[in-house]
């Protein structure tokens, strides 16, 4: 909250904004890990019939609640006299709304330990290392990384919406709302209708479907929808809804799997590690997307080769198919037993370090050239 207040009152500069947003991100990530830990710990009380229900409900609620933020971000500047400083101050005030709900959280306090802090850290690191060596942990985690690393045309398409189709903040807010609603619908659909499916067949089918449906963006790129009498915004809303449902169908089992493979006692550490691996993969995927955008010569007002980017990104989704056997056949097959592999654990740690280094290097470079 204090960082948002400082953003509102201090004169803007790249260094100051970078410093404050870094602490904002650290706070959000810390809070996120704490919430995820509570979810993972309470999932252990679920039966085999309703496993994943708690996480599905929480993610759906977070997605739906995010609609308020999306609409607020899209319409807040329509208020007369609204400035960036006032928006930052509004964000700071809204953070206070979380405090009353924090009182309702129930968690058993940790028993005090007489062991030195360094010994406890070493013991926790050893437990995480042993967990990572398990085949049921490192293989699905590697799949999560690979699944996140593939490029997408998101940034280029957003710029296309703004500069080519003339969409403003209001239209972009509508698209974001539809995306959130579609994502929530996809999560609920997975839990209600598909959670008992064989995961190998399910992922293979949905990946192929997602790849095919991503190609519908070409209709918008070539303005074919106008020949059909469909307005750009209407087609963008419908296309985004379909794509986001398939993305949610892929994301929800991954989220449930990540929570399920966390051994008791190291839930927070291992869940944070796996989600960090996922974020590292997303960072690499974003870099690959930026490289492709530059390679195709796509600029703010030049979208002649955007269709090639969409085609490459859509077909790239299919590259994950050979990695599907790294997943368990179903959630019921997830167990803490099985063979161990220190090479698999070392590979994950290496990917995390390289991903963090890549992200920091990118951020430092962008700040230096700005």
XYZ file of C-alpha atoms in Angstrom:
370
model
C 0.000 0.000 0.000
C 2.790 2.412 0.927
C 4.448 1.881 -2.467
C 1.267 2.966 -4.250
C 1.087 6.036 -2.018
C 4.680 6.912 -2.933
C 3.903 6.421 -6.629
C 1.062 8.894 -6.200
C 3.022 11.638 -4.408
C 6.601 11.392 -5.706
C 7.684 12.912 -9.037
C 7.904 10.143 -11.654
C 11.269 8.760 -12.743
C 12.334 5.436 -14.235
C 14.520 4.498 -11.277
C 11.910 5.355 -8.658
C 9.089 3.568 -10.509
C 11.256 0.487 -11.041
C 12.225 0.400 -7.358
C 8.645 0.764 -6.080
C 7.078 -1.659 -8.566
C 9.714 -4.221 -7.570
C 8.533 -4.048 -3.956
C 4.902 -4.122 -5.081
C 5.583 -7.304 -7.035
C 7.461 -8.849 -4.092
C 4.512 -8.127 -1.809
C 1.997 -9.542 -4.255
C 4.065 -12.670 -4.830
C 4.520 -13.218 -1.078
C 0.794 -12.859 -0.506
C 0.082 -15.159 -3.434
C 2.364 -17.889 -2.089
C 0.722 -17.650 1.340
C -2.753 -18.014 -0.184
C -1.637 -20.880 -2.412
C -0.123 -22.636 0.605
C -3.415 -22.427 2.472
C -5.201 -23.900 -0.537
C -2.663 -26.729 -0.948
C -2.773 -27.616 2.752
C -6.574 -27.690 2.809
C -6.730 -29.761 -0.381
C -5.420 -32.651 1.712
C -8.830 -32.822 3.383
C -10.568 -33.428 0.051
C -11.725 -36.877 -0.934
C -10.791 -38.517 -4.219
C -14.256 -37.655 -5.571
C -13.975 -33.901 -5.018
C -10.215 -33.443 -5.330
C -9.492 -30.139 -7.011
C -12.829 -28.588 -6.018
C -11.311 -26.099 -3.562
C -8.660 -24.922 -6.015
C -11.167 -24.661 -8.855
C -13.533 -22.579 -6.747
C -10.729 -20.300 -5.532
C -9.383 -19.690 -9.031
C -12.859 -19.063 -10.415
C -13.560 -16.548 -7.643
C -10.217 -14.814 -8.232
C -10.943 -14.669 -11.947
C -14.418 -13.242 -11.460
C -13.181 -10.746 -8.868
C -10.568 -9.617 -11.345
C -13.368 -8.428 -13.616
C -13.970 -5.553 -11.199
C -10.351 -4.501 -11.556
C -10.498 -4.823 -15.336
C -13.626 -2.712 -15.628
C -12.265 -0.214 -13.128
C -9.021 0.103 -15.059
C -10.899 0.600 -18.295
C -13.366 3.215 -17.074
C -11.583 5.013 -14.230
C -9.951 7.491 -16.607
C -13.376 8.463 -17.913
C -13.994 10.170 -14.558
C -13.437 13.932 -14.925
C -10.195 15.084 -13.317
C -8.797 11.575 -12.879
C -4.984 11.483 -13.068
C -2.318 8.803 -12.711
C -1.524 9.995 -9.194
C -5.144 9.658 -8.137
C -5.339 6.169 -9.641
C -2.276 5.113 -7.622
C -3.825 6.583 -4.467
C -7.084 4.748 -5.210
C -5.131 1.503 -5.512
C -3.520 2.160 -2.133
C -6.893 2.698 -0.460
C -8.405 -0.431 -2.035
C -5.601 -2.557 -0.563
C -7.017 -1.807 2.889
C -10.182 -3.763 2.002
C -8.191 -6.997 2.299
C -7.353 -6.519 5.980
C -10.766 -7.458 7.491
C -10.777 -10.751 5.556
C -7.284 -11.637 6.769
C -8.696 -11.922 10.307
C -10.953 -14.776 9.173
C -8.081 -16.940 7.950
C -7.508 -19.944 10.157
C -4.077 -21.521 10.299
C -2.401 -23.483 13.060
C 0.575 -21.521 14.410
C 4.035 -23.009 13.956
C 5.575 -24.474 17.067
C 8.696 -22.606 18.204
C 11.941 -24.409 17.460
C 15.195 -24.288 19.385
C 17.206 -25.134 16.277
C 19.262 -22.348 14.676
C 17.685 -20.628 11.698
C 20.481 -21.774 9.397
C 19.844 -25.404 10.359
C 16.110 -25.070 9.723
C 16.777 -23.520 6.318
C 19.203 -26.319 5.474
C 16.678 -28.938 6.560
C 13.903 -27.351 4.487
C 16.201 -27.136 1.458
C 17.056 -30.815 1.876
C 13.354 -31.734 2.035
C 12.598 -29.735 -1.122
C 15.563 -31.354 -2.891
C 14.319 -34.830 -1.976
C 10.839 -33.928 -3.200
C 12.165 -32.567 -6.495
C 14.047 -35.802 -7.185
C 10.778 -37.716 -7.296
C 9.630 -38.656 -10.796
C 6.094 -37.608 -9.871
C 7.415 -34.080 -9.188
C 10.215 -33.216 -11.592
C 8.608 -34.602 -14.741
C 5.265 -32.727 -14.376
C 7.203 -29.598 -13.330
C 9.353 -29.843 -16.457
C 6.159 -30.198 -18.492
C 4.823 -27.024 -16.843
C 7.988 -25.177 -17.909
C 7.814 -26.461 -21.480
C 4.110 -25.681 -21.647
C 4.824 -22.072 -20.619
C 7.785 -21.491 -22.912
C 5.965 -21.523 -26.254
C 5.402 -18.112 -27.881
C 2.083 -16.371 -28.352
C 1.028 -13.340 -30.420
C -0.622 -11.607 -27.454
C 1.309 -8.316 -27.471
C 1.238 -8.033 -31.246
C -2.506 -8.754 -31.354
C -3.194 -6.162 -28.656
C -1.293 -3.549 -30.652
C -3.199 -4.681 -33.741
C -6.479 -4.122 -31.903
C -5.411 -0.611 -30.894
C -3.578 0.673 -33.949
C -5.233 -1.223 -36.804
C -8.783 -1.830 -35.556
C -9.004 1.359 -33.491
C -10.035 -0.275 -30.226
C -9.875 2.005 -27.200
C -9.660 1.279 -23.478
C -13.378 0.561 -23.330
C -13.244 -2.103 -26.054
C -10.118 -3.653 -24.548
C -11.906 -3.823 -21.193
C -14.796 -5.696 -22.825
C -12.343 -8.183 -24.336
C -10.623 -8.687 -20.957
C -13.959 -9.233 -19.220
C -15.020 -11.810 -21.801
C -11.627 -13.500 -21.409
C -12.086 -13.693 -17.622
C -15.629 -15.061 -17.891
C -14.528 -17.594 -20.499
C -11.599 -18.656 -18.349
C -13.883 -19.172 -15.354
C -16.293 -21.183 -17.518
C -13.431 -23.348 -18.759
C -12.217 -24.032 -15.214
C -15.677 -25.056 -14.061
C -16.197 -27.168 -17.181
C -12.976 -29.070 -16.523
C -13.874 -29.853 -12.916
C -17.461 -30.830 -13.694
C -17.060 -32.773 -16.932
C -13.425 -33.660 -17.657
C -11.538 -34.266 -14.391
C -11.977 -38.054 -14.652
C -10.655 -38.180 -18.229
C -7.350 -39.801 -19.091
C -4.978 -36.826 -18.910
C -2.833 -37.957 -21.826
C -5.796 -38.141 -24.186
C -7.364 -35.013 -22.707
C -4.251 -32.855 -23.113
C -3.572 -34.175 -26.606
C -7.129 -33.383 -27.706
C -7.316 -29.937 -26.104
C -3.847 -28.931 -27.366
C -4.853 -29.839 -30.927
C -8.152 -28.002 -30.467
C -6.423 -24.928 -29.027
C -3.961 -24.907 -31.926
C -6.778 -25.057 -34.470
C -8.927 -22.428 -32.753
C -5.952 -20.048 -32.468
C -5.928 -19.917 -36.250
C -9.314 -18.157 -36.191
C -7.382 -14.990 -35.359
C -6.359 -14.979 -39.016
C -9.970 -14.145 -39.896
C -9.622 -10.916 -37.931
C -6.139 -10.193 -39.280
C -7.312 -10.479 -42.892
C -10.616 -8.674 -42.082
C -12.618 -11.604 -43.448
C -15.178 -11.054 -40.711
C -16.112 -7.747 -42.346
C -17.012 -9.599 -45.540
C -19.324 -11.715 -43.399
C -20.898 -8.604 -41.896
C -19.465 -9.258 -38.406
C -18.044 -6.147 -36.646
C -14.432 -6.346 -35.512
C -15.295 -6.039 -31.817
C -17.995 -8.711 -31.953
C -15.695 -11.175 -33.694
C -12.806 -10.355 -31.339
C -15.049 -11.009 -28.333
C -16.272 -14.339 -29.688
C -12.833 -15.459 -30.823
C -11.264 -14.503 -27.488
C -13.969 -16.367 -25.578
C -13.367 -19.607 -27.487
C -9.585 -19.415 -27.163
C -9.722 -18.623 -23.441
C -12.037 -21.547 -22.695
C -9.528 -23.934 -24.260
C -6.642 -22.247 -22.423
C -8.502 -22.679 -19.119
C -9.154 -26.347 -19.909
C -5.392 -26.758 -20.221
C -4.446 -24.581 -17.247
C -6.824 -25.981 -14.610
C -5.493 -29.566 -14.523
C -1.949 -28.154 -14.381
C -2.871 -26.029 -11.349
C -4.488 -28.995 -9.600
C -1.540 -31.223 -10.464
C 1.000 -28.726 -9.108
C -0.884 -28.575 -5.821
C -1.239 -32.352 -5.654
C 2.454 -33.188 -6.102
C 3.541 -31.071 -3.112
C 4.577 -33.429 -0.263
C 3.347 -32.660 3.228
C 5.565 -30.280 5.164
C 7.082 -28.467 2.184
C 3.894 -27.288 0.493
C 4.729 -23.598 0.409
C 8.360 -24.036 -0.648
C 7.679 -26.576 -3.379
C 4.554 -24.838 -4.697
C 6.462 -21.566 -4.878
C 9.287 -23.355 -6.696
C 6.961 -24.938 -9.261
C 5.080 -21.706 -9.907
C 8.433 -19.920 -10.225
C 9.446 -22.465 -12.856
C 6.181 -21.722 -14.637
C 6.856 -17.974 -14.463
C 10.406 -18.515 -15.742
C 8.996 -20.426 -18.696
C 6.551 -17.606 -19.349
C 9.418 -15.094 -19.315
C 11.357 -17.140 -21.861
C 8.188 -17.531 -23.924
C 7.668 -13.773 -23.873
C 11.241 -13.267 -25.093
C 10.735 -15.762 -27.908
C 7.538 -13.933 -28.853
C 9.417 -10.616 -28.947
C 12.135 -12.167 -31.131
C 9.518 -13.499 -33.549
C 7.748 -10.121 -33.651
C 11.026 -8.471 -34.611
C 11.901 -11.207 -37.115
C 8.588 -10.747 -38.917
C 9.061 -6.987 -38.954
C 5.843 -6.316 -37.051
C 5.757 -2.734 -35.808
C 3.224 -0.316 -34.356
C 1.713 0.411 -37.776
C 2.985 -2.480 -39.861
C 1.019 -5.714 -39.527
C 1.539 -7.182 -42.990
C 3.223 -10.293 -41.578
C 1.121 -10.621 -38.433
C -0.633 -13.588 -40.002
C 2.698 -15.438 -40.127
C 3.257 -14.819 -36.410
C -0.230 -16.127 -35.610
C 0.394 -19.192 -37.767
C 3.757 -19.980 -36.155
C 2.436 -19.508 -32.613
C -0.608 -21.682 -33.303
C 1.426 -24.533 -34.789
C 4.043 -24.235 -32.017
C 1.432 -25.392 -29.513
C 1.620 -28.845 -31.086
C 5.282 -29.180 -30.069
C 4.189 -29.966 -26.501
C 2.502 -33.216 -27.607
C 5.643 -35.419 -27.278
C 6.056 -34.193 -23.665
C 2.578 -35.279 -22.543
C 3.799 -38.729 -21.295
C 5.659 -36.853 -18.526
C 2.252 -36.242 -16.935
C 0.444 -38.859 -14.861
C -2.429 -40.616 -16.583
C -4.853 -39.133 -14.079
C -4.878 -37.250 -10.801
C -5.431 -40.540 -9.009
C -2.040 -41.748 -10.254
C -0.165 -38.943 -8.480
C 1.827 -40.356 -5.579
C 4.967 -39.536 -3.643
C 6.535 -42.900 -4.429
C 8.446 -43.976 -7.502
C 12.039 -43.641 -8.710
C 14.268 -40.709 -7.815
C 16.459 -38.689 -10.166
C 18.914 -36.057 -9.003
C 19.493 -35.151 -12.645
C 15.822 -34.186 -12.999
C 15.950 -32.048 -9.854
C 19.203 -30.408 -11.005
C 17.639 -29.646 -14.402
C 14.714 -27.871 -12.752
C 16.986 -25.758 -10.545
C 19.121 -24.875 -13.570
C 16.054 -23.808 -15.544
C 14.866 -21.663 -12.635
C 18.238 -19.945 -12.259
C 18.510 -19.332 -16.002
C 14.925 -18.045 -16.131
C 15.466 -15.617 -13.262
C 18.765 -14.484 -14.767
C 17.127 -13.955 -18.141
C 14.306 -11.923 -16.593
C 16.686 -9.757 -14.569
C 18.935 -9.257 -17.580
C 16.008 -8.210 -19.739
C 14.700 -5.792 -17.124
C 18.135 -4.259 -16.563
C 18.661 -3.841 -20.298
C 15.294 -2.147 -20.801
C 15.950 0.222 -17.905
C 19.431 1.023 -19.235
C 18.251 1.853 -22.761
C 15.195 3.833 -21.619
